[in-house]
């Protein structure tokens, strides 16, 4: 049974001190998609109101769900877990990389390559630092994945590298499954928990820890990723040596997306 003095604390990763509904409004996390054209009915529990045919997301719910998700990621990092940040859109590539690097974790952007977790030794670069100071190649899959790109995409707002993977039926329908669909599928196969920023056009049941919020606006995505990144940093920094001794520590070879 896990014994950790932090588990009994109200806010061990200082999330309440670094989060507020007011900041979420400033970063436009409350702005959803057009209703009812681009609305996923499974998202109904996170709707505050519909105004001028657009969904307004309930930010108190966002606060609670983001705090829960960030706390989980921080706890995993506290015990040496590997965390992967993923973003599909090009406009989110830089902030995804920045969030991952700031907390010494991994990132991947763009179209997900199928089979990444099925053949990790082929695709993933990771080494294990042993107690004697030597490095051994030891590719491992992440313990948690943080995802931006769980929503459906309609033409022409989709990357060309994603279009090349579609069937004729999908192209004719004009509505695509989430760009992260393959990633989520492989994560489920490998029992990897997922944290996803879920907009009003997305299904919260796609991921393990959904966080309702605007997944298009750069400010909103940055707030989501930075909150989790900061919690992870706190999780690692406040780790007392007597709580957890690691004989082998897995470290990234480089902050590469491949």
Coordinates of C-alpha atoms in Angstrom, one line a residue:
X1 CA 0.0 0.0 0.0
X2 CA 1.3 3.5 -0.9
X3 CA 2.3 5.5 2.1
X4 CA 2.8 9.2 1.3
X5 CA 2.5 12.1 3.7
X6 CA 1.3 14.3 0.8
X7 CA -1.9 12.3 0.2
X8 CA -3.5 13.7 3.3
X9 CA -2.8 17.3 2.4
X10 CA -5.5 19.6 0.9
X11 CA -3.4 21.1 -1.9
X12 CA 0.1 19.4 -1.9
X13 CA 1.0 20.6 -5.4
X14 CA 0.0 24.3 -4.8
X15 CA -2.7 24.2 -7.5
X16 CA -5.1 26.4 -5.6
X17 CA -2.4 29.1 -5.4
X18 CA -1.8 29.0 -9.1
X19 CA -5.3 28.5 -10.5
X20 CA -8.5 30.7 -10.5
X21 CA -11.7 30.8 -12.5
X22 CA -10.9 34.5 -13.2
X23 CA -7.6 33.5 -14.9
X24 CA -9.5 30.8 -16.9
X25 CA -11.9 33.5 -18.2
X26 CA -9.0 35.7 -19.2
X27 CA -7.5 32.8 -21.1
X28 CA -10.8 32.1 -22.8
X29 CA -11.2 28.6 -21.5
X30 CA -15.0 29.1 -21.3
X31 CA -15.6 29.5 -25.0
X32 CA -17.0 26.4 -26.6
X33 CA -18.2 25.6 -30.2
X34 CA -21.4 26.6 -32.0
X35 CA -24.5 24.9 -30.7
X36 CA -26.1 22.6 -31.8
X37 CA -24.1 22.1 -35.1
X38 CA -20.7 21.3 -33.3
X39 CA -21.9 19.9 -30.1
X40 CA -21.3 16.5 -28.5
X41 CA -24.2 15.4 -26.3
X42 CA -21.9 13.7 -23.9
X43 CA -20.5 17.1 -23.0
X44 CA -23.9 18.3 -21.7
X45 CA -22.8 18.0 -18.0
X46 CA -20.1 20.7 -18.6
X47 CA -22.3 23.4 -20.2
X48 CA -23.0 26.6 -18.2
X49 CA -25.2 28.1 -20.8
X50 CA -25.7 28.6 -24.5
X51 CA -25.3 32.2 -25.6
X52 CA -25.7 33.5 -29.1
X53 CA -25.6 30.0 -30.4
X54 CA -22.3 29.2 -28.7
X55 CA -21.6 27.0 -25.8
X56 CA -20.3 28.6 -22.6
X57 CA -18.3 26.0 -20.6
X58 CA -18.8 25.7 -16.9
X59 CA -15.5 26.9 -15.5
X60 CA -16.0 25.8 -11.9
X61 CA -16.2 22.3 -13.3
X62 CA -13.1 23.0 -15.3
X63 CA -11.3 24.1 -12.1
X64 CA -12.2 20.9 -10.3
X65 CA -11.4 18.6 -13.1
X66 CA -8.1 20.3 -14.0
X67 CA -7.0 20.2 -10.3
X68 CA -7.8 16.5 -10.2
X69 CA -5.9 15.8 -13.4
X70 CA -2.9 17.9 -12.6
X71 CA -2.7 16.3 -9.1
X72 CA -2.7 12.9 -10.6
X73 CA 0.1 13.8 -13.1
X74 CA 2.1 15.3 -10.3
X75 CA 1.8 12.3 -8.1
X76 CA 2.9 10.0 -11.0
X77 CA 5.9 12.2 -11.6
X78 CA 6.7 12.2 -7.9
X79 CA 7.3 8.5 -8.1
X80 CA 9.5 8.5 -11.2
X81 CA 6.7 8.2 -13.8
X82 CA 7.2 9.1 -17.5
X83 CA 4.7 11.7 -18.8
X84 CA 4.0 12.4 -22.5
X85 CA 2.6 15.8 -23.7
X86 CA 0.8 15.5 -27.0
X87 CA -0.7 18.2 -29.3
X88 CA -2.0 17.8 -32.8
X89 CA -2.3 21.3 -34.2
X90 CA 0.7 23.2 -35.4
X91 CA -0.3 26.3 -33.5
X92 CA 0.0 24.3 -30.3
X93 CA 3.4 22.7 -31.0
X94 CA 5.6 25.3 -29.3
X95 CA 3.5 25.6 -26.1
X96 CA 3.3 21.8 -25.9
X97 CA 7.1 21.5 -26.2
X98 CA 7.6 24.3 -23.7
X99 CA 5.3 22.7 -21.1
X100 CA 7.1 19.3 -21.4
X101 CA 10.6 20.7 -21.2
X102 CA 9.8 22.9 -18.2
X103 CA 8.9 19.9 -16.2
X104 CA 11.6 17.6 -17.7
X105 CA 9.2 15.3 -19.5
X106 CA 8.5 14.3 -23.1
X107 CA 6.4 15.7 -25.9
X108 CA 5.1 14.7 -29.3
X109 CA 3.3 16.9 -31.9
X110 CA 1.5 16.4 -35.2
X111 CA -0.1 13.2 -36.6
X112 CA 0.4 10.3 -34.3
X113 CA 2.3 7.3 -35.9
X114 CA 0.4 4.1 -35.3
X115 CA 2.4 1.4 -33.5
X116 CA 4.5 3.8 -31.4
X117 CA 3.6 1.9 -28.2
X118 CA 3.4 -1.5 -29.8
X119 CA 7.1 -1.2 -30.9
X120 CA 8.6 1.2 -28.4
X121 CA 12.2 0.0 -29.1
X122 CA 11.8 1.2 -32.7
X123 CA 10.2 4.6 -32.1
X124 CA 11.0 5.8 -28.6
X125 CA 14.4 7.0 -27.4
X126 CA 14.9 6.6 -23.7
X127 CA 17.8 5.5 -21.4
X128 CA 18.1 4.3 -17.9
X129 CA 20.6 5.9 -15.5
X130 CA 21.9 3.1 -13.2
X131 CA 23.4 3.7 -9.7
X132 CA 26.9 3.1 -11.1
X133 CA 26.5 6.0 -13.4
X134 CA 26.1 4.0 -16.6
X135 CA 23.4 4.5 -19.2
X136 CA 21.4 1.6 -20.6
X137 CA 19.0 1.8 -23.5
X138 CA 15.6 1.1 -22.1
X139 CA 12.7 2.3 -24.2
X140 CA 9.5 2.5 -22.2
X141 CA 6.0 3.8 -22.9
X142 CA 4.6 6.7 -20.8
X143 CA 2.8 6.3 -17.6
X144 CA 0.4 9.2 -18.4
X145 CA -0.4 11.0 -21.6
X146 CA -1.7 14.6 -21.7
X147 CA -3.6 15.3 -24.9
X148 CA -4.7 18.4 -26.8
X149 CA -6.6 17.3 -29.9
X150 CA -9.6 15.2 -28.8
X151 CA -12.2 17.1 -30.9
X152 CA -13.6 16.3 -34.3
X153 CA -12.3 18.2 -37.3
X154 CA -14.2 19.3 -40.4
X155 CA -12.7 20.2 -43.7
X156 CA -10.8 22.3 -44.6
X157 CA -9.5 22.8 -41.0
X158 CA -7.3 19.8 -40.9
X159 CA -3.6 19.1 -41.6
X160 CA -2.6 17.5 -44.9
X161 CA -0.6 14.8 -43.2
X162 CA -3.9 13.7 -41.5
X163 CA -5.9 13.7 -44.7
X164 CA -3.5 11.2 -46.2
X165 CA -4.5 8.6 -43.6
X166 CA -8.3 8.8 -44.3
X167 CA -10.5 6.4 -46.1
X168 CA -12.9 7.4 -48.9
X169 CA -15.9 7.1 -46.6
X170 CA -14.4 9.4 -44.0
X171 CA -13.5 12.0 -46.7
X172 CA -17.1 11.8 -48.1
X173 CA -18.6 12.3 -44.7
X174 CA -16.4 15.4 -44.1
X175 CA -16.4 14.9 -40.4
X176 CA -13.3 13.3 -38.9
X177 CA -12.7 11.3 -35.8
X178 CA -10.3 13.0 -33.3
X179 CA -6.7 13.5 -34.5
X180 CA -5.6 11.8 -31.3
X181 CA -7.8 8.7 -32.0
X182 CA -4.9 6.4 -32.7
X183 CA -3.0 7.6 -29.7
X184 CA -6.0 7.1 -27.4
X185 CA -6.6 3.7 -28.9
X186 CA -3.0 2.6 -28.2
X187 CA -3.1 4.1 -24.8
X188 CA -6.2 2.1 -23.9
X189 CA -4.6 -1.1 -25.2
X190 CA -1.6 -0.5 -23.0
X191 CA -3.7 0.6 -20.0
X192 CA -2.1 4.1 -20.0
X193 CA -4.2 6.8 -18.3
X194 CA -4.9 9.8 -20.4
X195 CA -5.6 13.5 -19.5
X196 CA -7.4 15.4 -22.2
X197 CA -8.6 19.0 -22.8
X198 CA -12.2 18.4 -23.9
X199 CA -14.1 21.1 -25.9
X200 CA -17.8 21.1 -26.4
X201 CA -17.4 19.1 -29.7
X202 CA -15.6 16.3 -27.9
X203 CA -16.6 13.2 -26.0
X204 CA -15.4 13.4 -22.4
X205 CA -15.5 9.6 -22.2
X206 CA -12.6 9.3 -24.7
X207 CA -10.0 9.9 -21.9
X208 CA -9.4 8.9 -18.3
X209 CA -9.3 12.4 -16.9
X210 CA -11.3 14.9 -19.0
X211 CA -10.8 18.6 -18.4
X212 CA -13.6 20.7 -20.0
X213 CA -12.2 23.7 -21.9
X214 CA -11.5 25.5 -25.1
X215 CA -9.0 23.4 -27.1
X216 CA -8.6 25.8 -30.0
X217 CA -7.5 29.0 -28.5
X218 CA -3.7 29.1 -27.8
X219 CA -4.1 30.9 -24.5
X220 CA -6.6 28.3 -23.2
X221 CA -4.3 25.4 -24.3
X222 CA -1.3 27.1 -22.7
X223 CA -3.1 27.6 -19.4
X224 CA -4.1 23.9 -19.4
X225 CA -0.6 22.6 -20.2
X226 CA 1.2 25.0 -18.0
X227 CA -1.0 24.2 -15.0
X228 CA -0.2 20.5 -15.3
X229 CA 3.5 21.2 -16.0
X230 CA 3.9 23.4 -12.9
X231 CA 2.1 20.7 -10.8
X232 CA 4.5 18.1 -12.1
X233 CA 7.5 20.3 -11.2
X234 CA 6.2 20.7 -7.6
X235 CA 5.6 16.9 -7.5
X236 CA 9.2 16.2 -8.3
X237 CA 10.7 19.0 -6.3
X238 CA 9.0 18.2 -3.0
X239 CA 9.9 14.5 -3.1
X240 CA 11.7 13.6 0.2
X241 CA 14.4 11.1 -0.2
X242 CA 13.1 9.0 2.7
X243 CA 9.7 8.6 1.0
X244 CA 10.9 7.0 -2.1
X245 CA 14.3 5.6 -3.0
X246 CA 14.8 4.8 -6.7
X247 CA 17.6 2.4 -7.6
X248 CA 17.3 3.2 -11.3
X249 CA 16.0 6.5 -12.7
X250 CA 14.7 6.7 -16.2
X251 CA 15.7 9.9 -17.9
X252 CA 15.1 11.4 -21.3
X253 CA 17.9 11.1 -23.9
X254 CA 16.8 14.4 -25.3
X255 CA 13.6 16.5 -25.4
X256 CA 12.8 15.1 -28.9
X257 CA 9.3 14.6 -30.2
X258 CA 10.4 11.4 -31.9

